[in-house]
Amino acid sequence: MKEITKEVYLKWYEDMQFWRKFEDKLAALYIQQKVRGFLHLYNGQEAVLAGALHAMDLSKDKIITAYRNHVQPIGMGVDPRRVMAELLGKATGTSQGLGGSMHIFSKEHGFYGGHGIVGAQIPVGAGIAFADKYFETGGVTLTYFGDGAARQGSLHEAFNMAMLWKLPVVFIVENNGYAMGTSVERTANHTDIWKLGLGYEMPCGPVDAMNPIKVAEAMHEAIERARKGEGPTFLEMKTYRYRGHSMSDAQHYRTKDEVEEYKKIDPITQVLDVIKENNYATDEEIQAIDDRVRALVSECEQFAEESPYPDPSVMYDVVYSQENYPFLPHKL
C-alpha cells in the first residue's frame, strides 16, 4: 500500500473538512428551500471515502453508490462547484440540473452514481466490473450500499455471479447503524452483515470505518485481490452518520447522547490528533487549511447561486424517442 505520510494526513484533513463543510452548507441551503426534494448527508462517514481513495488508482478504478453521493465524486476529481450547482438544479450542474441530490454522475471521473432505488447499484456495479474484465482494463469497481440495501435479493444474485466469474469488484456496505430509521438489530437475526459473504465463500470482514487508515488497509487488500483476477471481496464499513437519514428525518429512533458518543471518535478529529501529535502542521497552518475550506465552500455556493436554471425545453430533450413518433424535436 502507498505509504501514509505527513502529506497524506494533511490531505485527509483538508479533504474531510471540506466534505463536512460542503454538506453543512447544503443543509443550510435545504432549509432555505434552495435544495429541493430529498437530501442525504454524509457527516461522520468521511473516513470511508478518504481511506478508499488512498488505495484506488483513479486512472481506471470506479465507484458506484446509493443516494448519499455528494462528496464521492468530489473526491474523485469532479468540480465541487458543479456538484453544488446540480443540487440547486442549475444548468451548470453535473447533470445539467436534471438529476439533483440523488443522481450525481461523472463518467469522465469514473463515478457512476448516485442511485435512488435501494440496492439498484449492486448488480450494476458487478456489471461495470464485468466490462472491466471483458475489456481487460485493469480497473476495479467499488460498489457501495447501505445496511438496509444488504437485505435486497439483488445483492445475492450479484454476489453469486461476481464469485462465479471472479469479477474485479469490491462490495462495501456502509453500516451506519440505521437503515433509514430502523436499527440493524431489527432488520435481521444477525448483526454482522459481512458474514453474508461467507455463503459465497467470498473474502469478507468488518472494518473500523471511523479510521481512514483501517479503511485504506482493507481497501488496498481487496482492490489488489480484484486486480490480480482473484475476484470480489465484501467489506462491512462500520461507520456512523451524525445527521438523520435525510433532512426530513426527525431521528426519534436514537438519542442525542448516542450521537455525541460517536463524535468522540470522529474521523476528522482522529486525523487532526495525529497531525498535532507528530507536529505535521502548526496551529497557523491548520487554520490556513480551515480558511481554504471555508473559502472554497463559499465559492461553490456563489457559483451555484449565480448559475442559471436549465431552459424548460431541455426536459423534452432527455426523454426516450422513437423514429415513428417524430412529434418532439430532440437535441441532446
PDB file of N, CA, C and O in Angstrom, residues 17-42:
ATOM      1  N   GLN A  17     -12.496  17.801   5.945  1.00  0.00           N
ATOM      2  CA  GLN A  17     -13.072  19.055   6.429  1.00  0.00           C
ATOM      3  C   GLN A  17     -13.936  19.687   5.350  1.00  0.00           C
ATOM      4  O   GLN A  17     -15.044  20.172   5.626  1.00  0.00           O
ATOM      5  N   PHE A  18     -13.422  19.660   4.121  1.00  0.00           N
ATOM      6  CA  PHE A  18     -14.206  20.252   3.026  1.00  0.00           C
ATOM      7  C   PHE A  18     -15.490  19.479   2.805  1.00  0.00           C
ATOM      8  O   PHE A  18     -16.561  20.071   2.653  1.00  0.00           O
ATOM      9  N   TRP A  19     -15.429  18.157   2.783  1.00  0.00           N
ATOM     10  CA  TRP A  19     -16.641  17.358   2.576  1.00  0.00           C
ATOM     11  C   TRP A  19     -17.658  17.649   3.672  1.00  0.00           C
ATOM     12  O   TRP A  19     -18.855  17.794   3.393  1.00  0.00           O
ATOM     13  N   ARG A  20     -17.200  17.753   4.905  1.00  0.00           N
ATOM     14  CA  ARG A  20     -18.099  18.018   6.039  1.00  0.00           C
ATOM     15  C   ARG A  20     -18.756  19.393   5.890  1.00  0.00           C
ATOM     16  O   ARG A  20     -19.980  19.538   6.055  1.00  0.00           O
ATOM     17  N   LYS A  21     -17.955  20.414   5.604  1.00  0.00           N
ATOM     18  CA  LYS A  21     -18.486  21.772   5.497  1.00  0.00           C
ATOM     19  C   LYS A  21     -19.359  21.929   4.253  1.00  0.00           C
ATOM     20  O   LYS A  21     -20.329  22.703   4.256  1.00  0.00           O
ATOM     21  N   PHE A  22     -19.024  21.204   3.193  1.00  0.00           N
ATOM     22  CA  PHE A  22     -19.832  21.215   1.975  1.00  0.00           C
ATOM     23  C   PHE A  22     -21.235  20.699   2.292  1.00  0.00           C
ATOM     24  O   PHE A  22     -22.244  21.307   1.894  1.00  0.00           O
ATOM     25  N   GLU A  23     -21.302  19.590   3.017  1.00  0.00           N
ATOM     26  CA  GLU A  23     -22.593  19.021   3.397  1.00  0.00           C
ATOM     27  C   GLU A  23     -23.345  19.937   4.360  1.00  0.00           C
ATOM     28  O   GLU A  23     -24.569  20.075   4.274  1.00  0.00           O
ATOM     29  N   ASP A  24     -22.627  20.562   5.278  1.00  0.00           N
ATOM     30  CA  ASP A  24     -23.268  21.507   6.200  1.00  0.00           C
ATOM     31  C   ASP A  24     -23.903  22.667   5.434  1.00  0.00           C
ATOM     32  O   ASP A  24     -24.998  23.126   5.774  1.00  0.00           O
ATOM     33  N   LYS A  25     -23.194  23.131   4.417  1.00  0.00           N
ATOM     34  CA  LYS A  25     -23.740  24.226   3.596  1.00  0.00           C
ATOM     35  C   LYS A  25     -24.992  23.764   2.857  1.00  0.00           C
ATOM     36  O   LYS A  25     -25.980  24.512   2.761  1.00  0.00           O
ATOM     37  N   LEU A  26     -24.983  22.535   2.355  1.00  0.00           N
ATOM     38  CA  LEU A  26     -26.167  22.009   1.675  1.00  0.00           C
ATOM     39  C   LEU A  26     -27.356  21.933   2.618  1.00  0.00           C
ATOM     40  O   LEU A  26     -28.486  22.224   2.224  1.00  0.00           O
ATOM     41  N   ALA A  27     -27.096  21.554   3.861  1.00  0.00           N
ATOM     42  CA  ALA A  27     -28.178  21.503   4.852  1.00  0.00           C
ATOM     43  C   ALA A  27     -28.791  22.883   5.038  1.00  0.00           C
ATOM     44  O   ALA A  27     -30.024  23.041   5.117  1.00  0.00           O
ATOM     45  N   ALA A  28     -27.947  23.911   5.100  1.00  0.00           N
ATOM     46  CA  ALA A  28     -28.435  25.282   5.258  1.00  0.00           C
ATOM     47  C   ALA A  28     -29.238  25.718   4.031  1.00  0.00           C
ATOM     48  O   ALA A  28     -30.290  26.362   4.156  1.00  0.00           O
ATOM     49  N   LEU A  29     -28.762  25.362   2.856  1.00  0.00           N
ATOM     50  CA  LEU A  29     -29.462  25.730   1.621  1.00  0.00           C
ATOM     51  C   LEU A  29     -30.785  24.977   1.496  1.00  0.00           C
ATOM     52  O   LEU A  29     -31.758  25.494   0.932  1.00  0.00           O
ATOM     53  N   TYR A  30     -30.834  23.765   2.036  1.00  0.00           N
ATOM     54  CA  TYR A  30     -32.073  22.995   2.030  1.00  0.00           C
ATOM     55  C   TYR A  30     -33.129  23.691   2.888  1.00  0.00           C
ATOM     56  O   TYR A  30     -34.296  23.802   2.491  1.00  0.00           O
ATOM     57  N   ILE A  31     -32.712  24.148   4.055  1.00  0.00           N
ATOM     58  CA  ILE A  31     -33.636  24.850   4.951  1.00  0.00           C
ATOM     59  C   ILE A  31     -34.169  26.119   4.283  1.00  0.00           C
ATOM     60  O   ILE A  31     -35.319  26.513   4.495  1.00  0.00           O
ATOM     61  N   GLN A  32     -33.333  26.730   3.426  1.00  0.00           N
ATOM     62  CA  GLN A  32     -33.762  27.921   2.684  1.00  0.00           C
ATOM     63  C   GLN A  32     -34.572  27.555   1.439  1.00  0.00           C
ATOM     64  O   GLN A  32     -34.937  28.421   0.660  1.00  0.00           O
ATOM     65  N   GLN A  33     -34.812  26.266   1.247  1.00  0.00           N
ATOM     66  CA  GLN A  33     -35.576  25.733   0.104  1.00  0.00           C
ATOM     67  C   GLN A  33     -34.890  25.998  -1.229  1.00  0.00           C
ATOM     68  O   GLN A  33     -35.542  26.094  -2.274  1.00  0.00           O
ATOM     69  N   LYS A  34     -33.573  26.087  -1.192  1.00  0.00           N
ATOM     70  CA  LYS A  34     -32.810  26.230  -2.435  1.00  0.00           C
ATOM     71  C   LYS A  34     -32.380  24.876  -2.972  1.00  0.00           C
ATOM     72  O   LYS A  34     -32.089  24.728  -4.153  1.00  0.00           O
ATOM     73  N   VAL A  35     -32.299  23.870  -2.089  1.00  0.00           N
ATOM     74  CA  VAL A  35     -32.134  22.477  -2.485  1.00  0.00           C
ATOM     75  C   VAL A  35     -33.484  21.816  -2.255  1.00  0.00           C
ATOM     76  O   VAL A  35     -34.009  21.850  -1.148  1.00  0.00           O
ATOM     77  N   ARG A  36     -34.044  21.248  -3.306  1.00  0.00           N
ATOM     78  CA  ARG A  36     -35.388  20.675  -3.215  1.00  0.00           C
ATOM     79  C   ARG A  36     -35.341  19.148  -3.176  1.00  0.00           C
ATOM     80  O   ARG A  36     -34.327  18.545  -3.471  1.00  0.00           O
ATOM     81  N   GLY A  37     -36.471  18.551  -2.846  1.00  0.00           N
ATOM     82  CA  GLY A  37     -36.577  17.102  -2.829  1.00  0.00           C
ATOM     83  C   GLY A  37     -35.911  16.511  -1.596  1.00  0.00           C
ATOM     84  O   GLY A  37     -36.038  17.040  -0.489  1.00  0.00           O
ATOM     85  N   PHE A  38     -35.200  15.418  -1.786  1.00  0.00           N
ATOM     86  CA  PHE A  38     -34.531  14.739  -0.681  1.00  0.00           C
ATOM     87  C   PHE A  38     -33.077  15.203  -0.585  1.00  0.00           C
ATOM     88  O   PHE A  38     -32.482  15.642  -1.558  1.00  0.00           O
ATOM     89  N   LEU A  39     -32.513  15.072   0.608  1.00  0.00           N
ATOM     90  CA  LEU A  39     -31.109  15.425   0.815  1.00  0.00           C
ATOM     91  C   LEU A  39     -30.532  14.504   1.882  1.00  0.00           C
ATOM     92  O   LEU A  39     -30.910  14.581   3.043  1.00  0.00           O
ATOM     93  N   HIS A  40     -29.612  13.643   1.473  1.00  0.00           N
ATOM     94  CA  HIS A  40     -28.988  12.669   2.373  1.00  0.00           C
ATOM     95  C   HIS A  40     -27.524  13.051   2.560  1.00  0.00           C
ATOM     96  O   HIS A  40     -26.756  13.045   1.599  1.00  0.00           O
ATOM     97  N   LEU A  41     -27.144  13.370   3.801  1.00  0.00           N
ATOM     98  CA  LEU A  41     -25.813  13.904   4.075  1.00  0.00           C
ATOM     99  C   LEU A  41     -24.865  12.845   4.633  1.00  0.00           C
ATOM    100  O   LEU A  41     -25.289  11.869   5.227  1.00  0.00           O
ATOM    101  N   TYR A  42     -23.552  13.096   4.467  1.00  0.00           N
ATOM    102  CA  TYR A  42     -22.509  12.104   4.728  1.00  0.00           C
ATOM    103  C   TYR A  42     -21.750  12.352   6.029  1.00  0.00           C
ATOM    104  O   TYR A  42     -20.806  11.626   6.344  1.00  0.00           O
TER     105      TYR A  42
END
